[in-house]
Every structure is written in C-alpha cells, then in structure tokens.
Coordinates of C-alpha atoms and ligand atoms in Angstrom, one line a residue:
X1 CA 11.3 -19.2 -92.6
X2 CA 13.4 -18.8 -89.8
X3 CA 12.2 -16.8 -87.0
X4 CA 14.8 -14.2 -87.4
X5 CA 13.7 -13.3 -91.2
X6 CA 9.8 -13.3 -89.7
X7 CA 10.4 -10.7 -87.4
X8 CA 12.0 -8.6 -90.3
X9 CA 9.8 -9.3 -93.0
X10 CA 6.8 -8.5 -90.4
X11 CA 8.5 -5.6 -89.3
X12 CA 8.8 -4.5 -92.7
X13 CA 5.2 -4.9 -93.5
X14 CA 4.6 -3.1 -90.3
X15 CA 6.8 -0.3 -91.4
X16 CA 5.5 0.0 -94.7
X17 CA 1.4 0.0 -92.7
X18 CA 2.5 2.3 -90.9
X19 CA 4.0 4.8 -93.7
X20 CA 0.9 4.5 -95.8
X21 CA -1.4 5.3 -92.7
X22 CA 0.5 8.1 -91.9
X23 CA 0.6 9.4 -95.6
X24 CA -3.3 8.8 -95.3
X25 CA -3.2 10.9 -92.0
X26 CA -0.6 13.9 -93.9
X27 CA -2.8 14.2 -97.1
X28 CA -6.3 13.4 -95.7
X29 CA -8.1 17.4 -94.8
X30 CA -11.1 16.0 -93.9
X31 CA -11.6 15.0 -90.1
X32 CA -13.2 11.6 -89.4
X33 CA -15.3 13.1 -87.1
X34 CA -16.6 16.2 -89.4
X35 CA -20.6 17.2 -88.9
X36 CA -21.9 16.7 -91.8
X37 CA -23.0 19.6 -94.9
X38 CA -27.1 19.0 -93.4
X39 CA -25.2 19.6 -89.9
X40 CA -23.4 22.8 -90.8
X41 CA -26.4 24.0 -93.5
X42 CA -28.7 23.9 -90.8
X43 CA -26.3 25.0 -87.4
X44 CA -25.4 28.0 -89.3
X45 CA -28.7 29.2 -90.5
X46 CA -30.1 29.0 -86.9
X47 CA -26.9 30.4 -85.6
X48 CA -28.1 33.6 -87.6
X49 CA -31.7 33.5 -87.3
X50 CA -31.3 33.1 -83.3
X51 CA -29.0 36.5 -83.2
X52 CA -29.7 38.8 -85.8
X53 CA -32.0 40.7 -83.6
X54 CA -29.7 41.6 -80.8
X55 CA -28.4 44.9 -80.2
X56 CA -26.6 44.4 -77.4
X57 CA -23.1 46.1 -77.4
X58 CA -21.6 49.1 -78.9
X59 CA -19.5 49.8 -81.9
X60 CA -16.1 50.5 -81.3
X61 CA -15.7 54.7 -81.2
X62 CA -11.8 55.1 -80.1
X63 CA -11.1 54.4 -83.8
X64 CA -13.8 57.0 -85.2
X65 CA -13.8 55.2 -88.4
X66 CA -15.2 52.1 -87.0
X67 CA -17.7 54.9 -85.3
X68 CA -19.4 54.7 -88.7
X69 CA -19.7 51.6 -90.0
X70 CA -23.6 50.1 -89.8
X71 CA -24.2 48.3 -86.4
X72 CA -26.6 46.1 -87.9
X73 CA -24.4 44.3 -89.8
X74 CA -24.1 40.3 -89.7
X75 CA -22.5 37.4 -91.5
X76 CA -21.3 33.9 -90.3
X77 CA -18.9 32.3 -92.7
X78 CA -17.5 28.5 -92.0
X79 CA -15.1 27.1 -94.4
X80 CA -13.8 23.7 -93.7
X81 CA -10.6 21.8 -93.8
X82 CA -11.7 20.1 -96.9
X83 CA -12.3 23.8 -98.4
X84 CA -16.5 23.6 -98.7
X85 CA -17.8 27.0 -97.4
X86 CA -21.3 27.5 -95.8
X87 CA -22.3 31.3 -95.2
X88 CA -25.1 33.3 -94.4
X89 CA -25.8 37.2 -94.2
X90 CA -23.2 39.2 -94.6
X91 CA -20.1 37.5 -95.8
X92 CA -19.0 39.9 -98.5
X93 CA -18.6 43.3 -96.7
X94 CA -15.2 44.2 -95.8
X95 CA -14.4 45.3 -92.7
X96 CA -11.3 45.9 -91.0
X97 CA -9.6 42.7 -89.2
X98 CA -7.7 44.5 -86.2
X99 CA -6.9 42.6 -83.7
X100 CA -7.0 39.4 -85.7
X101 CA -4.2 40.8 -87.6
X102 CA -1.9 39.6 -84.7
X103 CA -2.4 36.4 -85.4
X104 CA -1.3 36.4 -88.7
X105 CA 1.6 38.6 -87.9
X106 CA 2.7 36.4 -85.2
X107 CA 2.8 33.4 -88.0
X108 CA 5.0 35.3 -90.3
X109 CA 7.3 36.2 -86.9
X110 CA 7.7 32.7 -86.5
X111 CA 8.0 31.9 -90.4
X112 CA 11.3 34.2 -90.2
X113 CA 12.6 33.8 -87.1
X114 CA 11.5 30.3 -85.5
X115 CA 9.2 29.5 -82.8
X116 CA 11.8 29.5 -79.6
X117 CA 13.0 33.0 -80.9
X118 CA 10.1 34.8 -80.9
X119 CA 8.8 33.4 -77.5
X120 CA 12.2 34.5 -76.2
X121 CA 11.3 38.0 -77.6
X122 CA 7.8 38.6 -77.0
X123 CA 6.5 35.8 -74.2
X124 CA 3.3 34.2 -74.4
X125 CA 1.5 34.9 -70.5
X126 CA -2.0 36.0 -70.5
X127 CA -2.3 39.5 -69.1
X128 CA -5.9 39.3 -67.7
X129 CA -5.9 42.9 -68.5
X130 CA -7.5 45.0 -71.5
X131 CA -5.3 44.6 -74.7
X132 CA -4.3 48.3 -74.6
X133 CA -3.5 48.1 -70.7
X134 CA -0.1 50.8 -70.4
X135 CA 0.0 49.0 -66.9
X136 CA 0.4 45.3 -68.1
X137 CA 3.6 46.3 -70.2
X138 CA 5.6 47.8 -66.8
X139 CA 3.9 45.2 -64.5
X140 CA 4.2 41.9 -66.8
X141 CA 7.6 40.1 -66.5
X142 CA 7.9 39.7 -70.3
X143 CA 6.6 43.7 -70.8
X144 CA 5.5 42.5 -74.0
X145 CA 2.8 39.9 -72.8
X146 CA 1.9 37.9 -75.6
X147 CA 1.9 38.3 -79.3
X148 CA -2.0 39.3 -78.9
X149 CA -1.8 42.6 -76.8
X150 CA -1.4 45.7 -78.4
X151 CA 2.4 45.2 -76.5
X152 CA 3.2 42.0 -78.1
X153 CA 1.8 42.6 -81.1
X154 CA 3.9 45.9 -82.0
X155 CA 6.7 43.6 -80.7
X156 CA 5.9 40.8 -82.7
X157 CA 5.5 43.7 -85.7
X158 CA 9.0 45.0 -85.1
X159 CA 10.3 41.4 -86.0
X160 CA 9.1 41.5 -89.2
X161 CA 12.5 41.3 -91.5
X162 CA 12.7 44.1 -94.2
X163 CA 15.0 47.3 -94.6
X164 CA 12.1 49.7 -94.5
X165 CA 8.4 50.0 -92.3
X166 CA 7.4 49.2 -96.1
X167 CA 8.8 46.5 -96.8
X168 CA 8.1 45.3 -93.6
X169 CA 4.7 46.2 -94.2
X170 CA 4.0 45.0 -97.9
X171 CA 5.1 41.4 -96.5
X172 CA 2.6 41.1 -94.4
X173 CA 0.1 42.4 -96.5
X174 CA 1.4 39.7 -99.2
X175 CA 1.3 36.8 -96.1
X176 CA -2.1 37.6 -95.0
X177 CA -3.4 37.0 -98.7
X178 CA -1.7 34.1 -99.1
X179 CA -4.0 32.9 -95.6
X180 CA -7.1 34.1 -97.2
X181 CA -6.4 33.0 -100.7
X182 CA -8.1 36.0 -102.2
X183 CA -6.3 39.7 -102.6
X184 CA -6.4 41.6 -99.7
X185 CA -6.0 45.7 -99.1
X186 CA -5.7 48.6 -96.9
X187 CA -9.0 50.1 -95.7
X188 CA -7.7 53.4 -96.0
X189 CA -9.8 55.7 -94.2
X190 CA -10.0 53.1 -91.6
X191 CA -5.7 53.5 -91.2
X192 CA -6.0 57.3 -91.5
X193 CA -8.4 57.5 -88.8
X194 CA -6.3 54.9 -86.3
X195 CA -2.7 57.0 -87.1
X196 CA -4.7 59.7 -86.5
X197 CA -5.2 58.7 -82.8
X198 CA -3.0 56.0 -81.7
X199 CA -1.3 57.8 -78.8
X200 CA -1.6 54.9 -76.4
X201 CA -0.2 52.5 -78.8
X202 CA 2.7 54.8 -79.0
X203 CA 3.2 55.1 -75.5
X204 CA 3.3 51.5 -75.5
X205 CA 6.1 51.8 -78.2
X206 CA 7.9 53.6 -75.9
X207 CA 7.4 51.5 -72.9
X208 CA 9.0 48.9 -74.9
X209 CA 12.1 50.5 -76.0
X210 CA 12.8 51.5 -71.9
X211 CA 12.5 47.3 -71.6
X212 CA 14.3 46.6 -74.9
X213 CA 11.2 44.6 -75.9
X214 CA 10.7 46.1 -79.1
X215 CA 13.2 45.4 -82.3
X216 CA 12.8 48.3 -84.6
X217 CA 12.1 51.8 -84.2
X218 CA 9.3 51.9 -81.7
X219 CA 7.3 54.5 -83.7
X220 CA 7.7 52.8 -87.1
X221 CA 6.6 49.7 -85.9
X222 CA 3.1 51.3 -84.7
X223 CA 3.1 52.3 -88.1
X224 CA 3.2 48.9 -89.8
X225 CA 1.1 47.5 -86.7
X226 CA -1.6 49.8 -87.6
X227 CA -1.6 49.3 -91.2
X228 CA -1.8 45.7 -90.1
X229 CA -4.9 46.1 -88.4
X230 CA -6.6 48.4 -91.0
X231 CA -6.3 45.8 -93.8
X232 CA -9.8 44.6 -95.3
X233 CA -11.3 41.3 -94.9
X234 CA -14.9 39.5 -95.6
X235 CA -16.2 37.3 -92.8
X236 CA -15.9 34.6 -96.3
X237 CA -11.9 35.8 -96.3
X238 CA -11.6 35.6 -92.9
X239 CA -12.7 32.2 -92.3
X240 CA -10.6 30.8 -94.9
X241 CA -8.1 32.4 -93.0
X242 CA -9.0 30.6 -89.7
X243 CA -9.4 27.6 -91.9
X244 CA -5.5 27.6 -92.8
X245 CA -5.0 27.1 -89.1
X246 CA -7.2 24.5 -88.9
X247 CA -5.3 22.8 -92.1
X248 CA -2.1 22.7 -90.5
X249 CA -1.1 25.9 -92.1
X250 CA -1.8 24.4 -95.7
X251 CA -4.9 26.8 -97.3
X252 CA -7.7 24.4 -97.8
X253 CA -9.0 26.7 -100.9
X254 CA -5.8 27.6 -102.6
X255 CA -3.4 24.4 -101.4
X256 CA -0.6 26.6 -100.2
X257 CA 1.2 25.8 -97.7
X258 CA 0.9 29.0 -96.0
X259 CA 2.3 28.4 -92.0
X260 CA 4.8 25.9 -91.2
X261 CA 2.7 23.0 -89.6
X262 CA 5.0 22.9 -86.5
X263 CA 3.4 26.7 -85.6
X264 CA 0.1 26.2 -85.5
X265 CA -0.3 24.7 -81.8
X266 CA 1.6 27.5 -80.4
X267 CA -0.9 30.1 -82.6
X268 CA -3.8 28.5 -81.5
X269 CA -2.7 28.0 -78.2
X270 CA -2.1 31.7 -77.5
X271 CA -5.4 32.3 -79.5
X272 CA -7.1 30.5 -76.5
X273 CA -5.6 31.9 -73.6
X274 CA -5.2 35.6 -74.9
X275 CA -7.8 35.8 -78.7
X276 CA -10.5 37.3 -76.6
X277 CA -8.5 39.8 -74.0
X278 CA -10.0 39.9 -70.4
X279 CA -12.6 37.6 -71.9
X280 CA -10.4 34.8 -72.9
X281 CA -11.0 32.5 -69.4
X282 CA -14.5 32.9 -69.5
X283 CA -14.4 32.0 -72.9
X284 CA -12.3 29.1 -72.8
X285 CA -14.6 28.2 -69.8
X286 CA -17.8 28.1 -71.7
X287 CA -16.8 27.5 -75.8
X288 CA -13.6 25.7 -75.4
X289 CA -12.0 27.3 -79.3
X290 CA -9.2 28.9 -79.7
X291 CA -10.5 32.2 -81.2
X292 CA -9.1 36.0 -82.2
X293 CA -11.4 38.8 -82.3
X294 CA -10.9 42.5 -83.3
X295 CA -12.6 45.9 -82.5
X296 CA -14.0 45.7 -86.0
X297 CA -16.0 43.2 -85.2
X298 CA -14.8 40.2 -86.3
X299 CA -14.2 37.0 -84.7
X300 CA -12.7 34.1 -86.2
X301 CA -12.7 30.5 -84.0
X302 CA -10.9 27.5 -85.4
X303 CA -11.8 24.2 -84.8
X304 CA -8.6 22.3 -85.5
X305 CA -8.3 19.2 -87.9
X306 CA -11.7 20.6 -89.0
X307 CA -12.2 24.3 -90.1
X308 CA -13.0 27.9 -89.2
X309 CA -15.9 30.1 -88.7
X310 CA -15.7 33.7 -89.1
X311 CA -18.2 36.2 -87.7
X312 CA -18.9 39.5 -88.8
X313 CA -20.9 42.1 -86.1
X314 CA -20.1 45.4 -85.0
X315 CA -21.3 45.4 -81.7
X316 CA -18.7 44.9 -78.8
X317 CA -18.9 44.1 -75.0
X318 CA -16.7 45.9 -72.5
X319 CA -13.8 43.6 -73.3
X320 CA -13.6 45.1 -77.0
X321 CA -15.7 41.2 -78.4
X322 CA -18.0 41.5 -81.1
X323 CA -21.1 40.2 -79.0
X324 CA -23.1 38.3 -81.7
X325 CA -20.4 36.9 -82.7
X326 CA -19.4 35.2 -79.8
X327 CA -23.2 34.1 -79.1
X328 CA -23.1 32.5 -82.7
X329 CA -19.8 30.7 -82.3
X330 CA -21.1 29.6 -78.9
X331 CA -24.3 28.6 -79.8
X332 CA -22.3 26.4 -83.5
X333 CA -19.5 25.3 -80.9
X334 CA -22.2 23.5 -78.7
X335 CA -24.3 22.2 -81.1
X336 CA -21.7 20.3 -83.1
X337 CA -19.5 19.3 -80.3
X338 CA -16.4 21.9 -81.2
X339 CA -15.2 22.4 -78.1
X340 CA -11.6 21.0 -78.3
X341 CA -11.7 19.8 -73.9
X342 CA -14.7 17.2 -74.8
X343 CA -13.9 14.3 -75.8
X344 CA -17.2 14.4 -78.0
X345 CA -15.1 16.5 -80.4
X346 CA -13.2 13.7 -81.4
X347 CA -16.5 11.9 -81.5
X348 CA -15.9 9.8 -78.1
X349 CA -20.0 10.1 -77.2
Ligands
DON1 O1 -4.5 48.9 -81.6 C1 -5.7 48.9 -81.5 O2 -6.3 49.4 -80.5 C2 -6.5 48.4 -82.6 N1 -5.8 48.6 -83.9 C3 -6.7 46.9 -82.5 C4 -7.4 46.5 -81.2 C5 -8.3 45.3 -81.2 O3 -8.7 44.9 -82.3 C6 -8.6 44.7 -80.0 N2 -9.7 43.7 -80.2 N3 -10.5 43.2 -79.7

C-alpha cells in the first residue's frame, strides 16, 4: 500500500472514530462523571433533614397572595439528565414560579428571534441591584439589564411573537409545559393579586418605552409578564424543567427537544451572574451553579451535562432567595462536587 492510500485509508478510519464518538457524545444523557442513585438517595435526604427546621426568612408579602401560602413548606426535587428523579418532602404542591419564569421566557425569545437579536435588545450585564430597582433601568447602559430583572424580563416578554397579549401569552404557557413535560396552569388568585399591585413593574414599562427598550405595548407586556410569573409549578415540574437545561434543551422525561442546544450556555450563563439578584456574586462565590430563584420560593440550580434540582420553601432573605433553598442546593452542590469552577465536577480529584 502506498503511503499516499495509508494516510487516506487511516484518515478515513479516523473520520469514521471520530463520527461514532461524537454520535456517542450527542445521544449519550448520562454524564461520565454522574454521583451515583446511593449518592443522590442519600445527599438529598440529608439535604432535607439538615434544613427543615429553619425559619429563617420571610415570605414574600408585596404579592399578598404569596402572603398566605404556609411558610413551612419544603420539597427538594433532582431529576437527572438520564430522566431518574429523587425527591423528598414537598414535591407535589404547586406554587407559583415567578422569577424563574424568566428563564424560560428568555428561551422562547431566543427560539423566535436568535440569540445575537435578543442580546442586542435586552443586554445581558448584571445590575448588582434588587430585580425591581426603577434606578438600574435609567442608570444601566442597556436600561433593560438582563433578561432576569423585572426590566429585562418585561423586555424579553414584549418579544414574544403573537398578534395579541394572548397569544403571546398562551405560547409561553404551551413552551413552559413542553420544559416540564407535564401540563402546566395559571395560579389564578396568585395573578389577580400581582395585577392587582404591580405599579412598579409598570413604571418600569414605562421607563422602557422613554429608552425604546421595550417591543410591544409597555402595559400589555406586564400583563403577559405577570401571567408568566403566576403560572403553577411543583418543585417535581420544576426540576424537570432545570433538567431540560441541563440536557441541552432536549427534556430528559418526555425526549423533546424543547431549546435549541446552541441557547443553553447563554441561559445558564445569565442564570449565574443575574438567577439570584444582588445575591448572584456571593452565590457564584460559594455554590458555583447557575441557578434562577423566584419570590415564590422556588429555586431551581442546573448542573449541566448532568441534571437539575428544584427547591421548594417560602421563606426569603433580603435579596428576595428562598433561604432553605439555597442552604440545600449549597449543602448537595458541595457534597457531590457540582460546582461547575472545580475541576472535581468533571471528576479531575
Ligand atoms: O415582578 C415581580 O416582582 C414578581 N412577579 C417576580 C419577582 C421575583 O420572583 C424575584 N425573585 N426572586
């Protein structure tokens, strides 16, 4: 064999290696590194047991629907990339997913519009402020901040394509379900009580329009951005949600490929500078996850290439963070090497 035809034939072979590895790497949803169901069986029931006592934090009241709801309680929810689930507590009430909504809306932005396209439009610079601050939207260069603000959000809402606020609103409704693989619904006293009160989320509307940062009728698109934020969702639901993200956008339960896998790095990366508010850099300090919480009291973390935990507690610090939640995804994040800056979670010990 001549030399020539060995360098082709081997560079065939090579070719061909490398297209089955890479098919491996495509359809494989299981990371090589993954703790194992002992691991996660055991993290997640001490995660609970450690927390469920603490009654640190407050329930958020500028929503007096959210007022109401029982401070006491709790569920953890982890649903990996190869769609097993391990929950404790509780999983199955519904609450309303707020602030997490913004993720999700931010994915459908992108669905419709591209990535570049909404950056241009809504910018993606922590504000190091609360996520209502009025201030942030005149002093930030981008007025909108990031698609995880109040700003950005009701930005990133008034991308959503659709010829009326309901249409607009009914497709992200339909998108979120698709994430969390199980119907999902309004919480409609939860809705009544937010457009009841929402006068700062207007004013940020309004803000918007003098900066032409907003790209439907300002009020209208607090309207669908509210609805957005009073949909339903388990701490189960929730972390199949976060699990979609950490699946490349694919839904490891359902097999729907919700979220183009070219968005998810700019999601989560936003979710880690920005998920938590004014909490975000000492989060990222200590946990290292890219996480979204809402005033509800949910927090969902994803631990890409690998799954999602959701956690479900009333309770908030100042910054508007579910507090157990935060100490349960800590105390899970250190105990099985999560956090994505250590090269121990890629299992380099
Ligand atoms: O607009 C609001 O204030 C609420 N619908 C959402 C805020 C929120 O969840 C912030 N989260 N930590």
């Amino acid at each position: 064999m001549s030399h020539f035809v060995h360098r082709v034939r081997s560079g065939i072979f090579g070719f061909v290696l490398l297209a089955a590895l890479t098919n491996v790497a495509i359809s494989q949803s299981k990371s090589p590194v993954a703790p194992s169901e002992q691991a996660y069986n055991n993290i997640v029931k001490q995660a609970y047991d450690n927390f469920k006592d603490d009654s640190s934090g407050k329930n958020a009241d500028y929503i007096p629907a959210l007022a109401k709801v029982d401070s006491k309680l709790y569920g953890i929810a982890i649903v990996t990339t190869d769609g097993r689930v391990y929950k404790i507590g509780d999983v199955d009430k519904a609450f309303s997913i707020q602030s997490i909504s913004k993720v999700f809306t931010l994915a459908l932005a992108m669905e419709e519009l591209g990535a570049d396209e909404v950056f241009k439009k809504v910018g993606s610079e922590p504000t190091g402020r609360p996520f209502n601050s009025i201030p942030a939207v005149v002093d930030m260069p981008t007025h909108a901040g990031n698609p995880y603000v109040n700003a950005g959000a009701i930005a990133t809402a008034s991308l959503i394509r659709g010829s009326s606020a309901d249409e607009k609103w009914k497709k992200l409704l339909a998108f979120y379900t698709k994430a969390a693989g199980t119907q999902l619904s309004l919480l409609e006293d939860v809705y009544q009580s937010e457009a009841a009160t929402n006068t700062g989320n207007k004013a940020i509307s309004m803000l918007l329009a003098k900066y032409d940062r907003i790209y439907s009728d300002p009020f209208e698109s607090v309207d669908v951005y509210t609805k957005a934020c009073s949909v339903g969702v388990t701490a189960n639901q929730l972390a199949v949600m976060g699990a979609t993200l950490a699946n490349n956008g694919k839904n490891p339960v359902t097999g729907e490929q919700v979220i183009k896998r070219e968005n998810v790095p700019h999601i989560l990366s936003a979710m880690l500078m920005a998920g938590l508010y004014d909490g975000s850099g000492s989060w990222a300090w200590h946990v290292g996850i890219p996480a979204k919480s809402g005033v509800g009291g949910g927090i969902v973390a994803v631990m890409p290439g690998k799954g999602a935990m959701a956690v479900f507690a009333p309770p908030l610090d100042n910054a508007g963070n579910s507090v157990k939640a935060q100490k349960a995804i800590a105390y899970v994040a250190d105990q099985l090497n999560m956090n994505i800056f250590s090269p121990a979670s890629v299992g380099l010990q």
